[in-house]
mmCIF file of C-alpha atoms in Angstrom:
data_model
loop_
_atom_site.group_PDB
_atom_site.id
_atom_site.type_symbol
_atom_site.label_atom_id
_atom_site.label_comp_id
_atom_site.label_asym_id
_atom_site.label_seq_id
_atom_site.Cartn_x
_atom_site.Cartn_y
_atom_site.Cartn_z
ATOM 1 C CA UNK A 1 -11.460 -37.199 -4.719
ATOM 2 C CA UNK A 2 -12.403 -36.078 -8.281
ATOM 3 C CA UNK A 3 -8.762 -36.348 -10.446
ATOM 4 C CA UNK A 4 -8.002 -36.095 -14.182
ATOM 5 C CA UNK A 5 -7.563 -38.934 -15.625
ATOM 6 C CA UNK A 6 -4.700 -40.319 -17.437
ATOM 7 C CA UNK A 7 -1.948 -38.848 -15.350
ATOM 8 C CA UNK A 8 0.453 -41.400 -13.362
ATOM 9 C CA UNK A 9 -0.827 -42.046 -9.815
ATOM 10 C CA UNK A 10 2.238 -39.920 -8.342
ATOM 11 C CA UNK A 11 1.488 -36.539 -9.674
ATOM 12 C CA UNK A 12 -1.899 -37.060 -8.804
ATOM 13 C CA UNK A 13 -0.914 -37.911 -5.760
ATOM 14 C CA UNK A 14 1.667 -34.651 -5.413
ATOM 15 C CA UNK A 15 -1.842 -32.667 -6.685
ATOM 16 C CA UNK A 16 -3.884 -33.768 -3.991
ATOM 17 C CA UNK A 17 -1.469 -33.647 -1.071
ATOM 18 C CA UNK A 18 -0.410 -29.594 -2.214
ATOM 19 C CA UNK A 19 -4.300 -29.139 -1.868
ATOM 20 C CA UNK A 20 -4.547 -30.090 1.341
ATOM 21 C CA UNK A 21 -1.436 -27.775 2.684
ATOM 22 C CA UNK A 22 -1.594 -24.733 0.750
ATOM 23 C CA UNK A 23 -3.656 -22.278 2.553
ATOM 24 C CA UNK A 24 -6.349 -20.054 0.611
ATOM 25 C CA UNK A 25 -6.524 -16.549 2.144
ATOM 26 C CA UNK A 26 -9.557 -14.559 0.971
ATOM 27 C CA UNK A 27 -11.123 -10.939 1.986
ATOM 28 C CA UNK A 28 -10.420 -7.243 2.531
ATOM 29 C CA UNK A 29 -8.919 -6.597 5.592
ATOM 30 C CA UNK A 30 -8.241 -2.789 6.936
ATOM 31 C CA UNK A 31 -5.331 -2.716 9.885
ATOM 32 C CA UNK A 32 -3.556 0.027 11.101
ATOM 33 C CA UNK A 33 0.565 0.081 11.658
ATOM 34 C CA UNK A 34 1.423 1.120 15.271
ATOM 35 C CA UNK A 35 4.015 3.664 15.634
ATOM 36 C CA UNK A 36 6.689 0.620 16.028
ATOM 37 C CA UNK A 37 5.694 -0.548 12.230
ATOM 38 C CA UNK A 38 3.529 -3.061 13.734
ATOM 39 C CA UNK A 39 0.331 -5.140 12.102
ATOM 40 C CA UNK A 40 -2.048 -7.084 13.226
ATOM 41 C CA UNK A 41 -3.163 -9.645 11.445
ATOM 42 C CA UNK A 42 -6.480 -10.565 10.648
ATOM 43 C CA UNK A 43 -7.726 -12.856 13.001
ATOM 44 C CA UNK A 44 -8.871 -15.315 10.220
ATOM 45 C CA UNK A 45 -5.500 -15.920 9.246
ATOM 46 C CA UNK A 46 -3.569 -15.795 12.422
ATOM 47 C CA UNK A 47 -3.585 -19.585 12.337
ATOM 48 C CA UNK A 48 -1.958 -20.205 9.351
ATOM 49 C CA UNK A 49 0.458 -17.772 9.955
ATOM 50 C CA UNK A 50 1.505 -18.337 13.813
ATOM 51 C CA UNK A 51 4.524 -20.553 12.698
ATOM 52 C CA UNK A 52 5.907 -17.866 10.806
ATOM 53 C CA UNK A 53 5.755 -16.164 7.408
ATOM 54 C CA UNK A 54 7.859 -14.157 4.856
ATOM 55 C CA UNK A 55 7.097 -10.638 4.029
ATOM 56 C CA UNK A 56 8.579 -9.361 0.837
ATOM 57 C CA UNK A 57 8.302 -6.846 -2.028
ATOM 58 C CA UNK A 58 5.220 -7.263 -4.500
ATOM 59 C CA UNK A 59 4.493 -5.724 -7.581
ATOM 60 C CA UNK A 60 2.752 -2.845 -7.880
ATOM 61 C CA UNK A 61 4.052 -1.244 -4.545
ATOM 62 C CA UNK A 62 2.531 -3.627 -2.186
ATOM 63 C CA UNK A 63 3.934 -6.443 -0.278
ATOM 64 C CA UNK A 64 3.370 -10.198 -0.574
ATOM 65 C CA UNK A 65 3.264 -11.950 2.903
ATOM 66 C CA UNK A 66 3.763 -15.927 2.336
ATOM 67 C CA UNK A 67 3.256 -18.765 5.075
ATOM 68 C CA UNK A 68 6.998 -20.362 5.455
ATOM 69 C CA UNK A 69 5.984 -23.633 3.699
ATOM 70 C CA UNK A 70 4.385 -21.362 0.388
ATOM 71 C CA UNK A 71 7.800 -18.884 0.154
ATOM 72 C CA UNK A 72 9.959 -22.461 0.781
ATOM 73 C CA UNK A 73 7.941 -23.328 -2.228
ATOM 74 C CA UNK A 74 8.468 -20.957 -4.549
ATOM 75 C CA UNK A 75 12.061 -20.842 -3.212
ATOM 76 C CA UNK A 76 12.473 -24.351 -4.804
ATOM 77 C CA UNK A 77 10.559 -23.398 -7.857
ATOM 78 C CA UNK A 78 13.047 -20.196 -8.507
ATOM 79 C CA UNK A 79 16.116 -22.747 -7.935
ATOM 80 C CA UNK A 80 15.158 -25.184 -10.939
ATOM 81 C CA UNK A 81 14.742 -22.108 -13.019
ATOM 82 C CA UNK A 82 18.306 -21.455 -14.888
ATOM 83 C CA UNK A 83 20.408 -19.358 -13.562
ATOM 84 C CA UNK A 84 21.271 -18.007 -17.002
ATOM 85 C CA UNK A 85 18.408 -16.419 -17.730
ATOM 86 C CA UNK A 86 18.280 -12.755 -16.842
ATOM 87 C CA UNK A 87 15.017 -12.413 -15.822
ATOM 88 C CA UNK A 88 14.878 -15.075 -13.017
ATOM 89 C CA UNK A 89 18.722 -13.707 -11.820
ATOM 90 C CA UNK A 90 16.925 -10.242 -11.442
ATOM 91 C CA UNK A 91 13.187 -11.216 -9.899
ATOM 92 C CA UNK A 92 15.622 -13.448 -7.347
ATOM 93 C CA UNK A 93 17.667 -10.558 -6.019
ATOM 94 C CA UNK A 94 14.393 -8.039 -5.740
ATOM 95 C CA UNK A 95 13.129 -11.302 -4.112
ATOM 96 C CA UNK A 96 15.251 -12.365 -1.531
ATOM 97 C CA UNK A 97 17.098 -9.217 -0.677
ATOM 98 C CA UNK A 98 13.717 -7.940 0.170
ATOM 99 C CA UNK A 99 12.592 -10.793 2.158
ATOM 100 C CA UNK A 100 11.738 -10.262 5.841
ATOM 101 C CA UNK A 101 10.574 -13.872 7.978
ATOM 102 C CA UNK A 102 9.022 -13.201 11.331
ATOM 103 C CA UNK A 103 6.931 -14.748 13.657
ATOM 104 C CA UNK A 104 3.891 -13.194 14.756
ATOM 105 C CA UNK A 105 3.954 -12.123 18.648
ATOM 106 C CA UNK A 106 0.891 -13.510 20.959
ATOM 107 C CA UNK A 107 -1.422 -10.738 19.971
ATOM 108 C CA UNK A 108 -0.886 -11.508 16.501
ATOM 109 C CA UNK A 109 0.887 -8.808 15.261
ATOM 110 C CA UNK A 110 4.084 -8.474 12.713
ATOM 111 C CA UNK A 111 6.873 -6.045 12.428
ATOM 112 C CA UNK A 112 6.512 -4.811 9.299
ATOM 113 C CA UNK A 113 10.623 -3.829 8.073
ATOM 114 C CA UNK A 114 11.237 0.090 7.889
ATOM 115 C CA UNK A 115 12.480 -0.736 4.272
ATOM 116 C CA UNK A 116 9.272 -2.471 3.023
ATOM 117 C CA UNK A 117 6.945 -0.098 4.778
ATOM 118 C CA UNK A 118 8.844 3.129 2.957
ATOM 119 C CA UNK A 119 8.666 0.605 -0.325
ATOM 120 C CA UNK A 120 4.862 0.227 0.191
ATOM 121 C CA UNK A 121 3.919 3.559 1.619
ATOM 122 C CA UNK A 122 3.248 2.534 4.597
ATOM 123 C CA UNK A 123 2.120 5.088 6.718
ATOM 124 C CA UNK A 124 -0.885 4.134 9.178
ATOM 125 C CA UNK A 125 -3.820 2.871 7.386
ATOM 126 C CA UNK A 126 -3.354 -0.297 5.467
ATOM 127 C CA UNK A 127 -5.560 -2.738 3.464
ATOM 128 C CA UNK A 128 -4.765 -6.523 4.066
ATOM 129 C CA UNK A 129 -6.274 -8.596 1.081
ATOM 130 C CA UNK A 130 -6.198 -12.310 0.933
ATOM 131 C CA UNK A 131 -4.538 -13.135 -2.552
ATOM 132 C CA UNK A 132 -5.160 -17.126 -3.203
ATOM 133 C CA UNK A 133 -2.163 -18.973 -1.518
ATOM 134 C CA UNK A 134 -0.467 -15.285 -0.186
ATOM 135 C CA UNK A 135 -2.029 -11.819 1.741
ATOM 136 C CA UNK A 136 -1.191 -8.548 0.400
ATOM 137 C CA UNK A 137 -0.354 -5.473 2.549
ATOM 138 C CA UNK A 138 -1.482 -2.418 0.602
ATOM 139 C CA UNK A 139 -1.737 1.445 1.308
ATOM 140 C CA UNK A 140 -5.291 1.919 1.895
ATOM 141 C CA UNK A 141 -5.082 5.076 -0.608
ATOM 142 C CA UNK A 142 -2.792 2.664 -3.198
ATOM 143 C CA UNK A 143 -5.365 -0.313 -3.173
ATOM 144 C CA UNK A 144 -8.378 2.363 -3.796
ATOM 145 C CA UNK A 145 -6.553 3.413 -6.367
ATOM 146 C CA UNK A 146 -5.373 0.376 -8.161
ATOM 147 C CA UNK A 147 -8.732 -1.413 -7.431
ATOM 148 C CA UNK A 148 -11.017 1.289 -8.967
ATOM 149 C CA UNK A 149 -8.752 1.441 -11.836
ATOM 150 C CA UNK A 150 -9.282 -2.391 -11.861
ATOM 151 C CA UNK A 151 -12.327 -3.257 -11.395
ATOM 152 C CA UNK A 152 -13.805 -3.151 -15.313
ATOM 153 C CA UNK A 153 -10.812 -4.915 -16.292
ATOM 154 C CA UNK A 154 -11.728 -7.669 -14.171
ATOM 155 C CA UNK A 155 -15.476 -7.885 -15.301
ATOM 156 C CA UNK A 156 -13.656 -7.844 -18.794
ATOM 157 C CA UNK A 157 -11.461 -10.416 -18.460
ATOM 158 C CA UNK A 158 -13.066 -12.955 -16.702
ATOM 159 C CA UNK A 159 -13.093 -15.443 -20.070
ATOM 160 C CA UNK A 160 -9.436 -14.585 -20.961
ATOM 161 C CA UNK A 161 -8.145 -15.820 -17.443
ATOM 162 C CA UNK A 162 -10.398 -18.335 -16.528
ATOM 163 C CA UNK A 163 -11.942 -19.831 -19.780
ATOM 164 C CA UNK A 164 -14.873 -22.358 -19.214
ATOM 165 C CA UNK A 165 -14.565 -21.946 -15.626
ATOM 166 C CA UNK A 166 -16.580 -18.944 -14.850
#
């Protein structure tokens, strides 16, 4: 195990232990919602996923889906942030009030909530992306959208976001 050097043995520690639980989710998936608001999960992920999960509004329209132990971590991140501040009071109501946990059933699929599909736009054809430690559920016509209109700003950006890595 490669760590930087000069920080105590404890955070290093805390480092390489969130490495080995946090999931990575990667690729373009394209479901379809059944006529009960239903979604089946990409096989790939199915494991990760078959203790449960947290669907919940995302920006831009779409919806984040977390594994429990990711949204129970961002959960305690949000309640160290102060209470005072507007900002976290109002991302923490869209948050939670939005929040949906379910299990996946034996085929693998999720009830997606009437509330977040209409949120989404929902309809039938979806686009499930894999989004680092989180999946995205997308319109298929939204993501087109928002990833054609994307896709120079990411060539352009590369050294802003991830200088001397790439």
């Amino acid at each position: 195990m490669v760590v930087r050097s000069g920080g105590p043995v404890h955070q290093r520690q805390a480092f390489h232990e969130a490495r080995e639980v946090a999931p990575m989710f990667l690729g373009t998936h394209q479901p379809r919602l059944d006529d009960k608001g239903r979604l089946f999960l990409p096989a790939k992920y199915r494991e990760e996923l078959a203790e449960g999960l947290v669907i919940t509004k995302g920006q831009e329209r779409c919806l984040y889906v977390f594994p429990v132990e990711e949204f129970q971590r961002i959960t305690e991140a949000l309640s160290t942030a102060p209470v005072t501040a507007k900002a976290v009071r109002d991302y923490s109501r869209v948050l939670f009030a939005s929040a949906s946990d379910e299990t996946p059933d034996k085929q693998g699929r999720i009830t997606i909530p009437q509330s977040l599909r209409v949120y989404a736009g929902l309809e039938r054809d979806c686009v499930v992306i894999g989004a680092n430690t989180r999946l995205e559920i997308w319109d298929s016509r939204a993501w087109e959208s928002y990833l054609s209109a994307q896709e120079q700003a990411f060539a352009d950006l590369s050294e802003e976001v991830l200088p001397g890595i790439l």
